[in-house]
Amino acid sequence: MTKTAIDLPPKGGFSFDLCRRNAFLESQGAKMPKFRKTGTTIVGLVFKDGVILGADTRATEGEIVCDKNCEKIHYLAPNIYCCGAGTAADTENVTDMVSSQLELHRYATSRESRVVTALTMLKSHLFGYQGQVSAALVLGGVDVTGPHLHAVYPHGSTDTLPFATMGSGSLAAMAVFESRFKEGMTKEQGIEVVCAAICAGIFNDLGSGSNVDLCVITKGGKEYLRNYQQPNPRSYTHSKGYHFTTILSSKIRSLRNHVRVVEGDAMEEE
Amino acid sequence: MDAPHSMGTTIIGMEYAEGVILGADSRTTTGLYVANRASDKITQLTDNVYVCRSGSAADSQVVSDYVRYFLNQHTIQIGKAASVKTAATLVRELSYQNKSFLETGLIVAGWDTHEGGSVYGVPLGGTMLRLPFATGGSGCSYLYGFLDQAWQPNMSREDAEKLVVKAIALAIARDGASGGVVRTINVNAYGVERNFYAGDQLPLFYDELAPRPTLIHF
């Protein structure tokens, strides 16, 4: 008859039950899984006269920041812009593709593009690829029917909302929106709230960082405010610039042999 | 954040004396995060037929878009309003023929001249079943016993609406994947009426506290 252990109620705090087993597996050669974040904080907000889109500017490759000032707010139409989170290649290509389709559609219909058109094109493309195209987008614009803001998910579902956040920093940004959003804000108030939301993502999420990009779209037109706020300046640079030891000698050797063409055409123009 | 967008959900379709009432909660989740706390899970298919969506958000949106498109063509072809049975059959066809790719539970309900108000449940595998009342989503488990006891045939509009709201509130109380607000749609011979019940207007049950004013200063 085996002795059965009596289950004690959990004491609270961390549970280290699996640590010994994990350590054993690692000693046997098993690799511990790595954490990989897709990065980004992107937001959108509807205000009195239109929509404001915001994004951070950090692009990550695993643990490394590969681009400290990338552009995450993509052009779709003169009156429609789209922020992209997830795999950068997927967001870039899907927004470029839909932007071309929208332009052709404008020529065919002789009308300004509508946000729902862009939405349907994105939705059907992403659904067709069953989530393998890892693009999470915040789509916003102003057309004849008014201002629109949509959140588009990688599997092809969409939400229509007055304010939306996406990306790894979306929880931090959503916390700011939930406490400070009001219907019918002015442009200045809207910009302040969007900046606060992006900054929450920049400072509290490791996958987001660097600067704040904004795009304000109204019936009259759009304002693309690249690097509207730069809360992470390079403070470690020397104010006088860097310079090294004086040059002792220099020798310049041309790497190209000059070839004289006798017969036939020259490959390049000299 | 990589989990597919799914609607935990509680959805209800219920017949009453003059028509049908559809009801739904408003929570859409991505894993354990509430991606949308105010979603509209009741989608229009025609003027007189609506569908409640549950399961994968993407799959249910695409199915209802296709069915709306087919019904639009069908209405033009036959020259009059489509019947609820036709709408439900189209939903069933898509769900059944694509059962290996789709994950949706749908409730099609509406009013037409042949049958009056009717409710059809089209759950996961693509069965179609006409029922006096149908429930769906993760919260429906908590409602079977309650509705078996509480539903009566030929209820008045007010009673049916109160029953739907109470049922969804009960499911929200016990199901973590359901929450937010309660949306209802009432379809009968005279037209369609939408209603909205905010969280603090829902009835309270055992051990629940009344909502208090927010501590956030604007």
Coordinates of C-alpha atoms in Angstrom, one line a residue:
Chain A
M1 CA 0.0 0.0 0.0
T2 CA 1.6 3.3 -1.1
K3 CA 1.7 6.3 1.1
T4 CA -0.3 9.1 -0.4
A5 CA 0.8 12.7 0.3
I6 CA -1.7 15.1 1.8
D7 CA -2.2 18.2 -0.4
L8 CA -1.4 21.3 1.6
P9 CA -3.1 24.5 0.5
P10 CA -0.8 26.7 -1.6
K11 CA 1.1 29.3 0.6
G12 CA 1.1 32.1 -2.0
G13 CA 4.0 33.7 -3.8
F14 CA 6.1 31.9 -6.4
S15 CA 5.7 28.1 -7.0
F16 CA 9.1 26.4 -7.5
D17 CA 7.7 23.0 -8.1
L18 CA 9.1 22.5 -11.6
C19 CA 12.5 24.1 -11.1
R20 CA 14.3 20.9 -10.1
R21 CA 12.8 19.1 -13.1
N22 CA 13.7 22.0 -15.5
A23 CA 17.3 22.1 -14.2
F24 CA 17.6 18.3 -14.7
L25 CA 16.3 18.6 -18.3
E26 CA 18.8 21.4 -19.0
S27 CA 21.6 19.3 -17.6
Q28 CA 20.6 16.5 -20.0
G29 CA 21.0 18.9 -23.0
A30 CA 17.4 20.3 -23.5
K31 CA 17.3 23.9 -24.6
M32 CA 15.2 26.4 -22.5
P33 CA 12.7 28.3 -24.7
K34 CA 13.5 31.9 -25.4
F35 CA 11.0 34.7 -25.0
R36 CA 10.3 36.6 -28.2
K37 CA 8.2 39.8 -28.3
T38 CA 6.9 41.2 -31.5
G39 CA 7.3 44.7 -30.1
T40 CA 5.5 47.9 -30.9
T41 CA 2.8 50.1 -29.4
I42 CA 0.3 51.5 -31.9
V43 CA -2.8 53.4 -31.1
G44 CA -5.7 55.2 -32.8
L45 CA -8.4 57.5 -31.5
V46 CA -11.4 59.3 -32.9
F47 CA -11.8 62.9 -32.0
K48 CA -14.2 65.7 -32.9
D49 CA -12.9 66.4 -36.4
G50 CA -11.3 63.0 -37.4
V51 CA -8.9 60.4 -36.3
I52 CA -5.4 60.5 -34.7
L53 CA -3.0 57.5 -35.2
G54 CA 0.1 57.1 -33.1
A55 CA 3.1 54.7 -33.0
D56 CA 6.4 54.2 -31.4
T57 CA 9.5 53.8 -33.6
R58 CA 11.4 50.7 -32.3
A59 CA 12.0 47.7 -34.5
T60 CA 13.4 44.6 -32.8
E61 CA 15.1 41.4 -34.1
G62 CA 14.9 39.1 -31.1
E63 CA 16.6 40.9 -28.3
I64 CA 18.3 43.5 -30.5
V65 CA 16.9 46.8 -31.5
C66 CA 17.6 46.7 -35.2
D67 CA 16.1 50.1 -36.0
K68 CA 15.8 52.9 -33.5
N69 CA 13.6 55.2 -35.7
C70 CA 11.5 53.1 -38.1
E71 CA 8.2 54.3 -39.5
K72 CA 5.2 52.3 -38.4
I73 CA 2.4 54.5 -39.8
H74 CA 1.9 53.4 -43.4
Y75 CA 0.2 55.3 -46.2
L76 CA -2.9 53.6 -47.7
A77 CA -4.7 56.5 -49.4
P78 CA -4.5 60.3 -49.1
N79 CA -7.2 60.1 -46.5
I80 CA -6.4 56.7 -44.9
Y81 CA -3.4 55.6 -42.9
C82 CA -2.6 52.4 -41.1
C83 CA -0.4 51.6 -38.2
G84 CA 1.2 48.1 -38.3
A85 CA 2.3 45.7 -35.5
G86 CA 3.7 42.2 -35.8
T87 CA 6.2 41.0 -38.3
A88 CA 7.5 44.1 -40.1
A89 CA 7.7 42.4 -43.5
D90 CA 4.1 41.3 -43.3
T91 CA 2.8 44.8 -42.2
E92 CA 4.9 46.6 -44.9
N93 CA 3.8 44.3 -47.7
V94 CA 0.2 44.0 -46.9
T95 CA -0.2 47.8 -46.5
D96 CA 1.7 48.4 -49.8
M97 CA -0.5 45.8 -51.6
V98 CA -3.8 47.3 -50.3
S99 CA -2.5 50.8 -51.1
S100 CA -2.0 49.8 -54.7
Q101 CA -5.3 48.1 -54.9
L102 CA -7.0 51.2 -53.5
E103 CA -5.3 53.4 -56.0
L104 CA -6.6 51.2 -58.9
H105 CA -10.0 51.2 -57.3
R106 CA -9.9 55.1 -57.2
Y107 CA -9.2 55.2 -60.9
A108 CA -12.0 52.7 -61.7
T109 CA -14.6 54.5 -59.6
S110 CA -13.4 58.1 -59.8
R111 CA -14.1 58.6 -56.1
E112 CA -12.1 59.1 -52.9
S113 CA -11.3 55.8 -51.2
R114 CA -13.5 54.7 -48.2
V115 CA -12.1 53.2 -45.0
V116 CA -14.4 50.2 -45.2
T117 CA -13.0 49.4 -48.7
A118 CA -9.5 49.2 -47.2
L119 CA -10.9 47.2 -44.3
T120 CA -12.5 44.6 -46.5
M121 CA -9.4 44.2 -48.6
L122 CA -7.2 43.7 -45.5
K123 CA -9.7 41.4 -43.9
S124 CA -10.1 39.1 -46.8
H125 CA -6.4 38.9 -47.5
L126 CA -5.5 38.1 -43.8
F127 CA -8.4 35.6 -43.4
G128 CA -7.3 33.8 -46.5
Y129 CA -3.8 33.2 -45.0
Q130 CA -5.4 31.9 -41.8
G131 CA -3.2 34.0 -39.5
Q132 CA 0.1 33.1 -41.1
V133 CA 0.5 36.8 -42.3
S134 CA 1.2 38.1 -38.8
A135 CA -0.1 41.7 -39.3
A136 CA -2.0 43.4 -36.5
L137 CA -3.2 46.8 -37.8
V138 CA -4.9 50.0 -36.6
L139 CA -6.6 51.4 -39.6
G140 CA -7.9 55.0 -39.5
G141 CA -9.2 57.6 -42.0
V142 CA -11.8 60.1 -42.9
D143 CA -14.0 59.7 -45.9
V144 CA -17.4 61.0 -47.2
T145 CA -19.2 59.0 -44.5
G146 CA -17.2 60.4 -41.7
P147 CA -14.2 59.4 -39.5
H148 CA -13.6 55.7 -39.0
L149 CA -11.2 53.7 -36.8
H150 CA -10.8 49.9 -37.0
A151 CA -8.5 47.3 -35.4
V152 CA -7.6 44.4 -37.7
Y153 CA -6.2 41.2 -36.3
P154 CA -3.9 38.6 -38.0
H155 CA -6.7 36.0 -38.4
G156 CA -8.9 38.5 -40.3
S157 CA -11.3 39.6 -37.6
T158 CA -12.0 43.4 -37.2
D159 CA -13.3 45.6 -34.4
T160 CA -14.7 49.1 -35.0
L161 CA -14.0 51.3 -32.0
P162 CA -13.6 54.9 -30.9
F163 CA -10.1 54.1 -29.5
A164 CA -7.9 51.1 -30.2
T165 CA -4.4 49.9 -29.2
M166 CA -2.3 47.0 -30.6
G167 CA 1.1 45.4 -30.2
S168 CA 3.1 44.3 -27.1
G169 CA 2.6 47.7 -25.5
S170 CA -1.1 47.7 -26.1
L171 CA -2.0 47.0 -22.5
A172 CA 0.0 50.0 -21.2
A173 CA -1.5 52.2 -23.9
M174 CA -5.0 50.9 -23.3
A175 CA -4.7 51.8 -19.6
V176 CA -4.0 55.4 -20.5
F177 CA -6.9 55.5 -23.0
E178 CA -9.4 53.9 -20.6
S179 CA -8.7 56.6 -18.0
R180 CA -8.4 59.6 -20.2
F181 CA -10.5 59.1 -23.4
K182 CA -13.6 61.3 -23.9
E183 CA -15.9 61.5 -26.8
G184 CA -15.5 64.7 -29.0
M185 CA -12.1 65.8 -27.9
T186 CA -10.3 68.7 -29.6
K187 CA -7.2 68.1 -31.7
E188 CA -4.9 69.3 -29.0
Q189 CA -6.5 67.1 -26.3
G190 CA -6.5 64.1 -28.6
I191 CA -2.8 64.5 -29.4
E192 CA -2.0 64.8 -25.7
V193 CA -3.8 61.6 -24.9
V194 CA -2.3 59.7 -27.8
C195 CA 1.2 60.8 -26.9
A196 CA 0.6 59.8 -23.3
A197 CA -0.5 56.3 -24.5
I198 CA 2.5 55.8 -26.7
C199 CA 4.8 57.0 -24.0
A200 CA 3.3 54.5 -21.6
G201 CA 4.2 51.8 -24.1
I202 CA 7.7 53.2 -24.7
F203 CA 8.6 53.3 -21.1
N204 CA 6.9 50.2 -19.8
D205 CA 7.2 47.7 -22.6
L206 CA 10.6 46.4 -23.7
G207 CA 9.4 45.8 -27.2
S208 CA 8.6 49.5 -27.7
G209 CA 10.8 52.5 -27.5
S210 CA 12.5 55.6 -29.0
N211 CA 10.2 58.3 -30.5
V212 CA 6.5 59.0 -30.9
D213 CA 5.1 59.3 -34.5
L214 CA 1.6 60.8 -35.1
C215 CA -0.8 61.2 -38.0
V216 CA -3.8 63.4 -37.7
I217 CA -6.4 62.9 -40.4
T218 CA -9.4 65.3 -40.8
K219 CA -11.8 66.1 -43.6
G220 CA -9.6 68.9 -44.7
G221 CA -6.5 66.7 -45.1
K222 CA -3.8 65.0 -43.1
E223 CA -0.8 66.0 -40.9
Y224 CA 2.0 63.4 -40.7
L225 CA 4.0 64.4 -37.6
R226 CA 7.1 62.3 -37.8
N227 CA 9.0 62.1 -34.5
Y228 CA 6.5 64.5 -32.8
Q229 CA 8.0 63.6 -29.5
Q230 CA 11.5 62.4 -28.8
P231 CA 11.7 61.4 -25.2
N232 CA 14.8 59.2 -25.6
P233 CA 17.6 61.5 -26.9
R234 CA 21.1 60.2 -27.3
S235 CA 22.5 61.6 -24.1
Y236 CA 25.8 59.7 -24.3
T237 CA 27.2 61.7 -27.2
H238 CA 30.2 64.0 -26.7
S239 CA 29.0 67.6 -27.2
K240 CA 32.1 68.4 -29.2
G241 CA 31.9 65.3 -31.3
Y242 CA 34.4 62.4 -31.4
H243 CA 37.9 62.6 -33.0
F244 CA 40.8 60.2 -33.0
T245 CA 44.6 60.4 -33.2
T246 CA 46.2 62.7 -35.9
I247 CA 46.8 61.1 -39.3
L248 CA 50.5 60.0 -39.6
S249 CA 50.5 58.9 -43.3
S250 CA 47.9 58.0 -45.9
K251 CA 48.1 55.9 -49.1
I252 CA 45.2 55.5 -51.6
R253 CA 45.3 52.6 -54.0
S254 CA 42.6 52.3 -56.7
L255 CA 41.0 48.9 -56.6
R256 CA 39.7 49.0 -60.2
N257 CA 42.1 48.1 -63.1
H258 CA 41.5 50.4 -66.0
V259 CA 40.4 48.2 -68.9
R260 CA 40.6 49.6 -72.4
V261 CA 37.8 48.2 -74.6
V262 CA 39.3 47.4 -78.1
E263 CA 36.3 45.7 -79.7
G264 CA 32.6 45.7 -78.7
D265 CA 30.7 47.8 -76.2
A266 CA 32.0 49.0 -72.9
M267 CA 30.2 47.5 -69.9
E268 CA 29.9 50.8 -67.9
E269 CA 30.4 54.4 -68.8
E270 CA 33.6 55.7 -67.4
Chain B
M1 CA -1.2 38.6 -27.8
D2 CA -0.6 35.9 -30.4
A3 CA -3.8 33.9 -29.6
P4 CA -6.5 34.2 -32.2
H5 CA -9.3 36.7 -31.5
S6 CA -12.2 34.6 -30.1
M7 CA -15.5 35.5 -28.5
G8 CA -15.9 33.7 -25.2
T9 CA -19.5 34.9 -25.4
T10 CA -23.0 34.2 -24.3
I11 CA -25.6 34.5 -27.1
I12 CA -29.3 33.8 -27.0
G13 CA -32.1 33.7 -29.5
M14 CA -35.7 33.4 -28.2
E15 CA -39.2 33.2 -29.7
Y16 CA -42.0 35.2 -28.1
A17 CA -45.6 35.9 -29.1
E18 CA -45.0 38.4 -32.0
G19 CA -41.4 37.7 -33.0
V20 CA -37.9 36.9 -31.8
I21 CA -35.4 38.5 -29.4
L22 CA -31.7 38.1 -29.9
G23 CA -29.3 38.9 -27.1
A24 CA -25.5 38.8 -26.6
D25 CA -22.8 40.0 -24.2
S26 CA -20.0 42.2 -25.6
R27 CA -16.6 40.7 -24.6
T28 CA -14.0 39.7 -27.2
T29 CA -10.8 38.0 -25.9
T30 CA -7.3 37.4 -27.2
G31 CA -6.1 34.8 -24.8
L32 CA -6.7 36.3 -21.4
Y33 CA -6.8 39.9 -22.6
V34 CA -10.1 41.6 -23.3
A35 CA -9.4 43.0 -26.8
N36 CA -12.8 44.6 -27.2
R37 CA -15.1 45.2 -24.2
A38 CA -18.0 46.7 -26.3
S39 CA -18.3 44.5 -29.4
D40 CA -21.5 44.0 -31.3
K41 CA -22.0 40.2 -31.7
I42 CA -25.4 40.5 -33.4
T43 CA -25.0 41.1 -37.1
Q44 CA -27.6 41.9 -39.6
L45 CA -28.1 39.5 -42.6
T46 CA -31.2 41.1 -44.1
D47 CA -33.8 43.6 -43.0
N48 CA -35.7 40.9 -41.1
V49 CA -33.0 38.3 -40.2
Y50 CA -30.1 38.7 -37.7
V51 CA -27.4 36.3 -36.6
C52 CA -25.6 36.0 -33.2
R53 CA -21.9 35.1 -33.6
S54 CA -19.7 33.1 -31.2
G55 CA -16.4 31.2 -31.5
S56 CA -13.6 32.5 -33.6
A57 CA -14.2 36.2 -34.4
A58 CA -12.6 36.0 -37.8
D59 CA -14.5 32.9 -38.9
S60 CA -17.9 34.2 -37.8
Q61 CA -17.4 37.6 -39.4
V62 CA -16.4 36.1 -42.7
V63 CA -19.3 33.6 -42.7
S64 CA -21.9 36.3 -41.9
D65 CA -20.3 38.6 -44.6
Y66 CA -20.7 35.8 -47.2
V67 CA -24.3 34.9 -46.1
R68 CA -25.3 38.6 -46.2
Y69 CA -23.9 38.8 -49.8
F70 CA -25.8 35.7 -50.9
L71 CA -29.0 36.8 -49.3
N72 CA -28.7 40.2 -50.9
Q73 CA -28.6 38.5 -54.3
H74 CA -31.3 36.1 -53.4
T75 CA -33.7 38.9 -52.3
I76 CA -33.2 40.7 -55.6
Q77 CA -33.8 37.4 -57.5
I78 CA -37.1 36.4 -55.7
G79 CA -38.4 40.0 -55.4
K80 CA -39.4 39.8 -51.7
A81 CA -37.8 39.4 -48.3
A82 CA -35.8 36.2 -47.7
S83 CA -37.2 33.7 -45.1
V84 CA -35.3 33.0 -41.9
K85 CA -35.1 29.3 -42.9
T86 CA -33.2 30.3 -46.1
A87 CA -30.8 32.4 -44.2
A88 CA -30.2 29.6 -41.7
T89 CA -29.8 27.1 -44.4
L90 CA -27.1 29.2 -46.1
V91 CA -25.3 29.6 -42.8
R92 CA -25.5 25.8 -42.3
E93 CA -24.2 25.1 -45.8
L94 CA -21.1 27.2 -45.2
S95 CA -20.6 25.8 -41.7
Y96 CA -21.0 22.2 -42.6
Q97 CA -19.1 22.2 -45.9
N98 CA -16.1 23.9 -44.3
K99 CA -16.3 22.2 -40.9
S100 CA -12.6 21.3 -40.8
F101 CA -11.5 25.0 -41.2
L102 CA -14.2 26.9 -39.3
E103 CA -14.8 27.3 -35.6
T104 CA -18.1 29.2 -35.2
G105 CA -21.4 28.7 -33.3
L106 CA -24.2 30.8 -34.8
I107 CA -27.8 31.5 -33.9
V108 CA -29.9 32.8 -36.9
A109 CA -33.2 34.4 -35.9
G110 CA -35.8 36.7 -37.5
W111 CA -39.3 37.2 -38.6
D112 CA -40.9 36.3 -41.9
T113 CA -44.4 36.0 -43.3
H114 CA -44.4 32.1 -43.6
E115 CA -43.5 31.2 -40.0
G116 CA -43.6 34.4 -38.0
G117 CA -40.7 34.5 -35.6
S118 CA -38.2 31.6 -35.8
V119 CA -34.9 30.8 -34.2
Y120 CA -32.4 28.3 -35.7
G121 CA -29.3 27.2 -33.9
V122 CA -26.2 26.3 -36.1
P123 CA -23.5 25.1 -33.7
L124 CA -19.9 23.9 -34.3
G125 CA -20.3 21.0 -36.7
G126 CA -22.9 22.6 -39.0
T127 CA -26.1 21.1 -37.6
M128 CA -29.3 23.2 -38.2
L129 CA -32.0 22.9 -35.6
R130 CA -35.1 25.0 -35.3
L131 CA -35.8 25.7 -31.6
P132 CA -38.1 27.9 -29.5
F133 CA -35.0 29.2 -27.8
A134 CA -31.3 28.7 -28.5
T135 CA -28.1 29.5 -26.5
G136 CA -24.5 29.5 -27.6
G137 CA -21.0 30.4 -26.6
S138 CA -19.0 29.5 -23.5
G139 CA -21.6 31.0 -21.2
C140 CA -24.5 28.9 -22.5
S141 CA -23.5 26.0 -20.2
Y142 CA -24.9 28.0 -17.3
L143 CA -28.2 28.7 -18.9
Y144 CA -29.7 25.4 -19.9
G145 CA -31.3 24.6 -16.6
F146 CA -32.4 28.2 -16.0
L147 CA -34.1 28.6 -19.4
D148 CA -35.7 25.1 -19.3
Q149 CA -37.5 26.4 -16.2
A150 CA -38.1 30.0 -17.1
W151 CA -39.1 30.0 -20.8
Q152 CA -42.8 30.0 -21.6
P153 CA -44.4 29.9 -25.0
N154 CA -46.2 33.1 -26.2
M155 CA -44.5 35.6 -23.8
S156 CA -45.1 39.3 -24.2
R157 CA -42.3 41.5 -25.5
E158 CA -41.4 43.0 -22.1
D159 CA -41.2 39.6 -20.4
A160 CA -39.1 38.0 -23.2
E161 CA -36.7 41.0 -23.2
K162 CA -36.4 40.8 -19.4
L163 CA -35.7 37.1 -19.6
V164 CA -33.0 37.5 -22.2
V165 CA -31.3 40.2 -20.2
K166 CA -31.5 38.2 -17.0
A167 CA -30.1 35.1 -18.6
I168 CA -27.1 36.9 -20.1
A169 CA -26.5 38.7 -16.8
L170 CA -26.4 35.2 -15.1
A171 CA -24.0 33.8 -17.6
I172 CA -21.7 36.9 -17.3
A173 CA -21.7 36.5 -13.5
R174 CA -20.3 32.9 -13.8
D175 CA -18.4 32.8 -17.1
G176 CA -15.1 34.7 -17.3
A177 CA -15.1 34.8 -21.0
S178 CA -18.4 36.8 -21.1
G179 CA -18.8 40.3 -19.9
G180 CA -19.3 43.9 -20.8
V181 CA -22.7 45.2 -21.8
V182 CA -25.8 43.4 -23.0
R183 CA -27.1 44.1 -26.5
T184 CA -30.6 42.9 -27.6
I185 CA -32.4 43.0 -30.9
N186 CA -36.2 42.6 -31.2
V187 CA -37.5 41.5 -34.6
N188 CA -41.2 41.3 -35.4
A189 CA -43.8 42.1 -38.1
Y190 CA -43.5 45.9 -37.3
G191 CA -39.7 46.1 -37.6
V192 CA -36.5 45.9 -35.7
E193 CA -35.6 47.5 -32.4
R194 CA -32.1 47.6 -30.8
N195 CA -31.5 47.9 -27.0
F196 CA -28.4 48.4 -24.9
Y197 CA -28.0 47.6 -21.2
A198 CA -24.9 49.0 -19.6
G199 CA -23.1 47.0 -16.9
D200 CA -24.6 48.9 -14.0
Q201 CA -28.2 48.3 -15.3
L202 CA -27.9 44.6 -15.1
P203 CA -29.6 42.7 -12.2
L204 CA -27.3 41.6 -9.4
F205 CA -27.1 38.0 -8.0
Y206 CA -25.8 36.2 -5.0
D207 CA -22.5 37.7 -3.7
E208 CA -22.3 40.5 -6.3
L209 CA -21.7 44.1 -5.1
A210 CA -23.5 47.1 -6.7
P211 CA -21.2 49.1 -8.9
R212 CA -19.8 52.2 -7.2
P213 CA -18.7 55.6 -8.6
T214 CA -15.3 55.5 -10.2
L215 CA -12.3 56.7 -8.2
I216 CA -10.6 58.1 -11.4
H217 CA -10.7 61.9 -11.5
F218 CA -11.0 63.3 -15.0

